[in-house]
Short mmCIF file of C-alpha atoms and ligand atoms in Angstrom, two decimals:
data_model
loop_
_atom_site.label_atom_id
_atom_site.label_comp_id
_atom_site.label_asym_id
_atom_site.label_seq_id
_atom_site.Cartn_x
_atom_site.Cartn_y
_atom_site.Cartn_z
CA MET A 1 77.29 99.46 84.18
CA MET A 2 79.63 96.55 84.78
CA MET A 3 83.35 96.95 84.42
CA ASP A 4 86.33 94.95 85.56
CA THR A 5 87.34 97.31 88.36
CA GLU A 6 90.23 95.19 89.57
CA LYS A 7 91.74 95.03 86.11
CA PHE A 8 91.34 98.77 85.65
CA ILE A 9 92.96 99.52 89.02
CA ASN A 10 95.89 97.17 88.47
CA GLU A 11 96.57 98.46 84.97
CA SER A 12 96.32 102.10 86.03
CA VAL A 13 98.66 101.56 88.96
CA GLU A 14 101.22 99.93 86.65
CA GLN A 15 100.90 102.70 84.06
CA ILE A 16 101.32 105.47 86.62
CA LYS A 17 104.38 103.76 88.13
CA GLU A 18 105.92 103.30 84.71
CA GLU A 19 105.31 106.86 83.60
CA VAL A 20 106.27 108.64 86.82
CA LYS A 21 109.30 106.57 87.84
CA ASP A 22 111.07 108.53 90.63
CA GLU A 23 109.55 111.91 89.82
CA LYS A 24 107.14 113.85 92.01
CA VAL A 25 103.49 114.39 91.16
CA ILE A 26 100.90 116.87 92.35
CA ILE A 27 97.19 116.50 92.02
CA ALA A 28 94.41 119.03 92.01
CA LEU A 29 92.32 117.43 94.73
CA SER A 30 88.88 119.05 94.85
CA GLY A 31 87.24 116.55 97.16
CA GLY A 32 84.87 115.48 94.39
CA VAL A 33 84.70 111.85 93.40
CA ASP A 34 86.90 112.25 90.30
CA SER A 35 89.93 113.84 91.88
CA SER A 36 89.51 111.78 95.06
CA VAL A 37 89.57 108.53 93.07
CA ALA A 38 92.50 109.77 90.97
CA SER A 39 94.38 110.67 94.19
CA VAL A 40 93.85 107.30 95.81
CA LEU A 41 94.74 105.47 92.60
CA ALA A 42 97.92 107.46 92.23
CA SER A 43 98.94 107.12 95.85
CA LYS A 44 98.44 103.38 95.49
CA ALA A 45 101.00 103.52 92.71
CA ILE A 46 103.53 106.04 93.99
CA GLY A 47 102.73 106.75 97.66
CA ASN A 48 104.48 109.82 99.01
CA GLN A 49 105.74 110.94 95.61
CA LEU A 50 102.22 112.34 95.30
CA GLU A 51 101.26 115.64 96.89
CA ALA A 52 97.52 116.39 96.93
CA ILE A 53 96.88 120.11 96.62
CA PHE A 54 93.50 121.48 97.56
CA VAL A 55 92.96 125.05 96.41
CA ASP A 56 90.39 127.14 98.19
CA HIS A 57 89.52 129.50 95.34
CA GLY A 58 86.82 131.29 97.32
CA LEU A 59 84.14 129.75 95.08
CA LEU A 60 83.39 126.80 97.33
CA ARG A 61 80.23 125.88 99.18
CA LYS A 62 79.69 126.63 102.86
CA ASN A 63 82.24 124.81 105.10
CA GLU A 64 83.59 122.91 102.11
CA ALA A 65 87.29 123.63 102.60
CA LYS A 66 87.15 122.50 106.22
CA GLU A 67 85.27 119.31 105.36
CA VAL A 68 87.66 118.33 102.58
CA GLU A 69 90.63 118.95 104.83
CA GLU A 70 89.11 116.79 107.57
CA THR A 71 88.44 113.97 105.11
CA PHE A 72 91.87 113.85 103.52
CA LYS A 73 94.45 115.16 105.94
CA ASP A 74 95.10 111.73 107.41
CA ARG A 75 94.64 109.79 104.18
CA LEU A 76 96.97 111.61 101.84
CA ASN A 77 99.90 113.95 101.65
CA PHE A 78 97.39 116.83 101.74
CA LYS A 79 98.08 120.55 101.37
CA LEU A 80 95.49 123.33 101.60
CA ILE A 81 96.24 126.51 99.65
CA ASP A 82 94.20 129.58 100.49
CA ALA A 83 94.02 131.48 97.18
CA GLN A 84 90.62 133.11 97.71
CA ASP A 85 91.65 136.72 97.25
CA GLU A 86 93.71 135.95 94.17
CA PHE A 87 90.81 134.27 92.36
CA ILE A 88 88.13 136.78 93.35
CA GLU A 89 90.35 139.63 92.26
CA ALA A 90 91.06 138.00 88.89
CA LEU A 91 87.31 137.56 88.32
CA GLY A 92 86.49 141.18 89.09
CA GLY A 93 83.90 142.58 86.64
CA ILE A 94 83.87 139.45 84.43
CA THR A 95 80.38 138.38 83.34
CA ASP A 96 80.96 136.00 80.42
CA PRO A 97 80.77 132.38 81.65
CA GLU A 98 83.44 131.08 79.30
CA LYS A 99 85.74 133.93 80.28
CA LYS A 100 85.15 133.05 83.93
CA ARG A 101 86.12 129.45 83.19
CA GLU A 102 89.22 130.54 81.32
CA ILE A 103 90.37 132.85 84.11
CA ILE A 104 89.73 130.23 86.77
CA GLY A 105 91.42 127.53 84.69
CA HIS A 106 94.51 129.63 84.15
CA LYS A 107 94.67 130.66 87.80
CA PHE A 108 94.42 127.05 88.82
CA ILE A 109 97.39 126.14 86.66
CA GLU A 110 99.32 129.15 87.94
CA VAL A 111 98.74 128.12 91.54
CA PHE A 112 99.66 124.55 90.81
CA GLU A 113 102.79 125.50 88.94
CA ARG A 114 103.82 127.59 91.91
CA GLU A 115 103.24 124.64 94.22
CA ALA A 116 104.86 122.27 91.78
CA LYS A 117 108.02 124.35 91.76
CA LYS A 118 108.14 124.16 95.56
CA SER A 119 107.63 120.42 95.52
CA GLY A 120 109.78 119.78 92.46
CA ALA A 121 106.89 117.94 90.77
CA LYS A 122 107.19 117.09 87.11
CA TYR A 123 103.65 115.80 86.66
CA LEU A 124 100.17 117.12 87.27
CA LEU A 125 97.63 114.37 87.84
CA GLN A 126 94.04 115.24 86.96
CA GLY A 127 90.67 113.61 87.57
CA THR A 128 89.40 114.41 84.06
CA ILE A 129 86.65 112.02 82.92
CA ALA A 130 85.14 111.32 79.51
CA PRO A 131 82.27 113.87 79.51
CA ASP A 132 84.78 116.64 80.36
CA TRP A 133 86.69 116.32 77.12
CA ILE A 134 83.83 115.08 74.95
CA GLU A 135 81.88 118.27 75.70
CA SER A 136 84.96 120.44 75.35
CA GLU A 137 85.66 119.00 71.92
CA GLY A 138 82.01 119.44 71.02
CA ASN A 139 82.44 123.06 72.07
CA ILE A 140 79.40 123.12 74.38
CA LYS A 141 81.30 124.39 77.41
CA SER A 142 85.00 124.33 78.11
CA HIS A 143 86.02 122.60 81.32
CA HIS A 144 88.56 124.28 83.48
CA ASN A 145 90.99 121.42 83.67
CA LEU A 146 91.50 121.36 79.91
CA THR A 147 92.07 125.07 79.40
CA LEU A 148 95.81 125.16 79.65
CA PRO A 149 97.90 128.23 78.98
CA GLU A 150 100.85 128.21 76.60
CA GLY A 151 104.18 127.08 77.95
CA LEU A 152 102.75 124.75 80.57
CA VAL A 153 105.69 123.10 82.26
CA LEU A 154 103.81 120.34 84.05
CA GLU A 155 103.01 117.17 82.16
CA ILE A 156 99.43 116.00 82.55
CA ILE A 157 98.40 112.49 83.62
CA GLU A 158 94.69 111.61 83.40
CA PRO A 159 94.05 108.03 84.50
CA LEU A 160 90.23 108.36 84.52
CA ARG A 161 90.02 109.88 81.06
CA GLU A 162 87.99 107.11 79.45
CA LEU A 163 85.53 106.64 82.32
CA TYR A 164 82.03 107.90 82.99
CA LYS A 165 80.89 108.96 86.42
CA ASP A 166 79.20 105.70 87.36
CA GLU A 167 82.41 103.83 86.53
CA VAL A 168 84.48 106.26 88.58
CA ARG A 169 82.18 105.60 91.54
CA GLU A 170 82.67 101.84 91.10
CA ILE A 171 86.43 102.31 91.14
CA GLY A 172 86.15 104.55 94.22
CA THR A 173 84.21 101.90 96.11
CA ALA A 174 86.67 99.20 95.03
CA LEU A 175 89.50 101.41 96.33
CA GLY A 176 87.78 101.62 99.72
CA LEU A 177 86.76 105.28 99.57
CA PRO A 178 83.89 106.15 101.94
CA ASP A 179 80.36 106.43 100.52
CA LYS A 180 80.26 110.07 101.48
CA ILE A 181 82.94 110.75 98.86
CA VAL A 182 81.92 108.16 96.27
CA HIS A 183 78.33 109.42 96.12
CA ARG A 184 79.06 113.08 96.56
CA GLN A 185 77.28 115.21 93.99
CA PRO A 186 79.55 116.58 91.28
CA PHE A 187 80.63 120.18 91.76
CA PRO A 188 82.04 122.12 88.80
CA GLY A 189 85.67 123.17 88.89
CA PRO A 190 84.72 126.86 88.56
CA GLY A 191 82.45 126.33 91.55
CA LEU A 192 80.02 129.04 92.52
CA ALA A 193 81.43 131.27 89.76
CA VAL A 194 79.00 129.56 87.36
CA ARG A 195 76.14 129.62 89.87
CA VAL A 196 76.42 133.30 90.70
CA LEU A 197 75.26 134.66 87.37
CA GLY A 198 77.05 137.66 85.94
CA ASP A 199 79.80 139.39 87.87
CA ILE A 200 81.22 137.80 90.99
CA THR A 201 81.50 139.55 94.32
CA LYS A 202 82.20 138.21 97.79
CA GLU A 203 78.78 139.42 98.87
CA LYS A 204 76.95 137.55 96.07
CA LEU A 205 78.99 134.43 96.79
CA ARG A 206 77.99 134.60 100.44
CA ILE A 207 74.30 134.94 99.56
CA CYS A 208 74.46 132.00 97.13
CA ARG A 209 76.37 129.91 99.68
CA GLU A 210 73.86 130.55 102.47
CA ALA A 211 70.84 129.71 100.30
CA ASN A 212 72.56 126.62 98.94
CA ALA A 213 73.38 125.42 102.47
CA ILE A 214 69.66 125.61 103.37
CA LEU A 215 68.67 123.54 100.32
CA THR A 216 71.42 121.01 101.11
CA LYS A 217 70.30 120.72 104.73
CA TYR A 218 66.73 119.81 103.71
CA VAL A 219 67.76 117.51 100.85
CA GLU A 220 69.92 115.53 103.28
CA LYS A 221 67.29 115.61 106.01
CA GLU A 222 64.74 114.06 103.65
CA GLY A 223 67.29 111.65 102.13
CA LEU A 224 66.55 112.99 98.63
CA GLU A 225 70.22 113.10 97.65
CA LYS A 226 70.24 109.38 96.78
CA ASP A 227 67.92 110.07 93.84
CA LEU A 228 69.54 113.29 92.69
CA TRP A 229 72.55 113.83 90.49
CA GLN A 230 72.92 117.45 91.55
CA TYR A 231 70.96 119.95 93.59
CA PHE A 232 71.94 123.54 94.11
CA VAL A 233 70.85 127.15 94.26
CA VAL A 234 71.66 129.63 91.52
CA LEU A 235 71.87 133.31 92.35
CA THR A 236 70.54 135.20 89.36
CA ASN A 237 71.56 138.64 88.29
CA SER A 238 67.96 139.80 88.64
CA LYS A 239 66.68 141.85 91.48
CA VAL A 240 62.95 141.64 91.98
CA THR A 241 60.46 143.55 94.03
CA GLY A 242 59.32 141.99 97.26
CA VAL A 243 57.73 143.10 100.47
CA LYS A 244 59.06 143.11 104.02
CA GLY A 245 56.61 144.18 106.71
CA ASP A 246 54.75 147.04 105.04
CA GLN A 247 57.73 148.13 102.97
CA ARG A 248 58.60 147.35 99.38
CA ASP A 249 61.87 145.47 99.19
CA PHE A 250 64.19 144.88 96.28
CA GLY A 251 66.11 141.62 96.51
CA TYR A 252 67.69 138.75 94.61
CA LEU A 253 65.86 136.09 92.65
CA VAL A 254 67.35 132.62 93.21
CA VAL A 255 66.59 129.41 91.37
CA ILE A 256 66.53 125.92 92.86
CA ARG A 257 67.96 123.40 90.39
CA MET A 258 67.56 119.69 91.18
CA VAL A 259 68.28 117.06 88.54
CA GLN A 260 68.54 113.34 88.04
CA SER A 261 71.14 112.02 85.64
CA PHE A 262 73.25 109.01 84.82
CA ASP A 263 76.32 110.63 83.30
CA ALA A 264 75.51 114.38 82.99
CA MET A 265 75.09 114.08 79.23
CA THR A 266 71.33 114.24 79.76
CA ALA A 267 69.37 115.16 82.88
CA ASN A 268 65.78 115.42 84.01
CA VAL A 269 63.93 117.27 86.71
CA PRO A 270 62.22 114.77 89.04
CA ASP A 271 58.98 115.17 90.98
CA ILE A 272 59.82 117.05 94.15
CA PRO A 273 57.15 117.29 96.85
CA TRP A 274 55.65 120.79 96.99
CA SER A 275 55.76 120.75 100.78
CA PHE A 276 59.52 120.24 100.61
CA LEU A 277 59.93 123.11 98.14
CA HIS A 278 57.77 125.43 100.23
CA THR A 279 59.82 124.69 103.35
CA VAL A 280 63.10 125.37 101.56
CA SER A 281 61.77 128.52 99.92
CA GLN A 282 60.44 129.92 103.17
CA GLU A 283 63.63 129.24 105.07
CA ILE A 284 65.77 130.81 102.33
CA THR A 285 63.82 134.07 102.32
CA ALA A 286 63.63 134.07 106.13
CA GLU A 287 67.33 133.38 106.71
CA VAL A 288 68.87 135.26 103.78
CA PRO A 289 67.28 138.71 103.80
CA GLU A 290 68.95 139.74 100.53
CA ILE A 291 66.76 137.17 98.72
CA THR A 292 63.13 138.11 98.07
CA HIS A 293 62.11 135.44 95.55
CA VAL A 294 62.77 131.71 95.19
CA SER A 295 61.89 129.89 91.98
CA LEU A 296 62.30 126.34 90.65
CA SER A 297 63.99 125.24 87.44
CA LEU A 298 61.84 122.79 85.45
CA SER A 299 64.01 122.26 82.37
CA ASN A 300 65.65 119.02 81.38
CA LYS A 301 68.99 118.62 79.61
CA PRO A 302 68.70 118.98 76.67
CA PRO A 303 67.79 121.67 75.83
CA SER A 304 69.14 123.21 79.05
CA THR A 305 72.51 122.41 80.54
CA ILE A 306 72.66 121.41 84.18
CA GLU A 307 74.50 124.54 85.24
CA PHE A 308 73.10 127.94 84.38
CA GLU A 309 76.36 129.27 82.96
P1 XMP B 1 76.34 121.07 82.10
O1 XMP B 1 76.03 122.37 82.78
O2 XMP B 1 77.28 121.24 80.94
O3 XMP B 1 77.12 120.21 83.18
O4 XMP B 1 75.12 120.29 81.74
C1 XMP B 1 77.43 118.85 83.05
C2 XMP B 1 78.20 118.49 84.28
O5 XMP B 1 79.46 119.13 84.29
C3 XMP B 1 79.58 120.00 85.39
N1 XMP B 1 80.25 121.20 84.89
C4 XMP B 1 81.56 121.45 85.03
N2 XMP B 1 82.52 120.76 85.64
N3 XMP B 1 84.08 122.42 85.04
C5 XMP B 1 83.79 121.25 85.65
O6 XMP B 1 84.69 120.65 86.23
C6 XMP B 1 83.16 123.19 84.40
O7 XMP B 1 83.46 124.24 83.87
C7 XMP B 1 81.82 122.66 84.40
N4 XMP B 1 80.67 123.10 83.86
C8 XMP B 1 79.71 122.20 84.17
C9 XMP B 1 78.18 120.23 85.89
O8 XMP B 1 78.16 120.55 87.28
C10 XMP B 1 77.50 118.91 85.57
O9 XMP B 1 77.76 117.94 86.54
#
């Protein structure tokens, strides 16, 4: 898709300056392309008036918090908030995916409001893009950054609201963001909470994280990520019978989900070499003893969604 990136950047910078004036702004920086592009755009407009808050909600992938911190600590006014216990506690016993999203969304706002009070920010900048609100309005799934509680004191600014992912990537490249960020696979705001099916525990998160790290390692080793929109491991709520040595074993069933897409509105499962899948499967069951069975998702969107919850 072709767009006039320079025009978009210049107009957004002017709009942000005009709206914000001398006030302070915080942004929910997740390290994904959307919030990264929004951060850089905003800091182009208002520099140090922007504080980029990265919340570790305990639902991140392996080493993710450290990697995001490394990437941004010298680029932006970056602040890491460790809120892991708070989020995991709030999610205790919750199995309904939309309820999970609501809880996480509200917690996010709570944490940001707390930080905003400290910083004196009046505005909350968000990396919301078009599919986020189109799907929310269509009532398919709510997205965390639109589920705002009553009495929200922060005013929301969403400079990427009208853009699709490919356009956001173009803007990111034009803004000089590294490829690693611009082409990073999207990761949902609720994180592993929607990839650990059913109730969330630290133990299940750890298992999902370890298996996902193995898939990621092989995808990157084979250079498959260039052709994939998203690739991840889902930890199901099913325990299945397996065998270890000469003993019956009862462990988790995980699903490998790998999709191609242009804008997440539709997605398809590409041909993946069986040898690759066998390698990943074997390493997952060898390295993560709680998992006894690895399966592969074959469903396109529609009728499936990309995420399992
Ligand atoms: P689905 O599963 O609806 O996902 O086909 C489409 C895209 O959106 C991501 N996704 C989310 N992103 N909050 C987000 O910020 C959410 O609650 C959420 N649910 C799904 C998903 O990873 C995919 O890229």
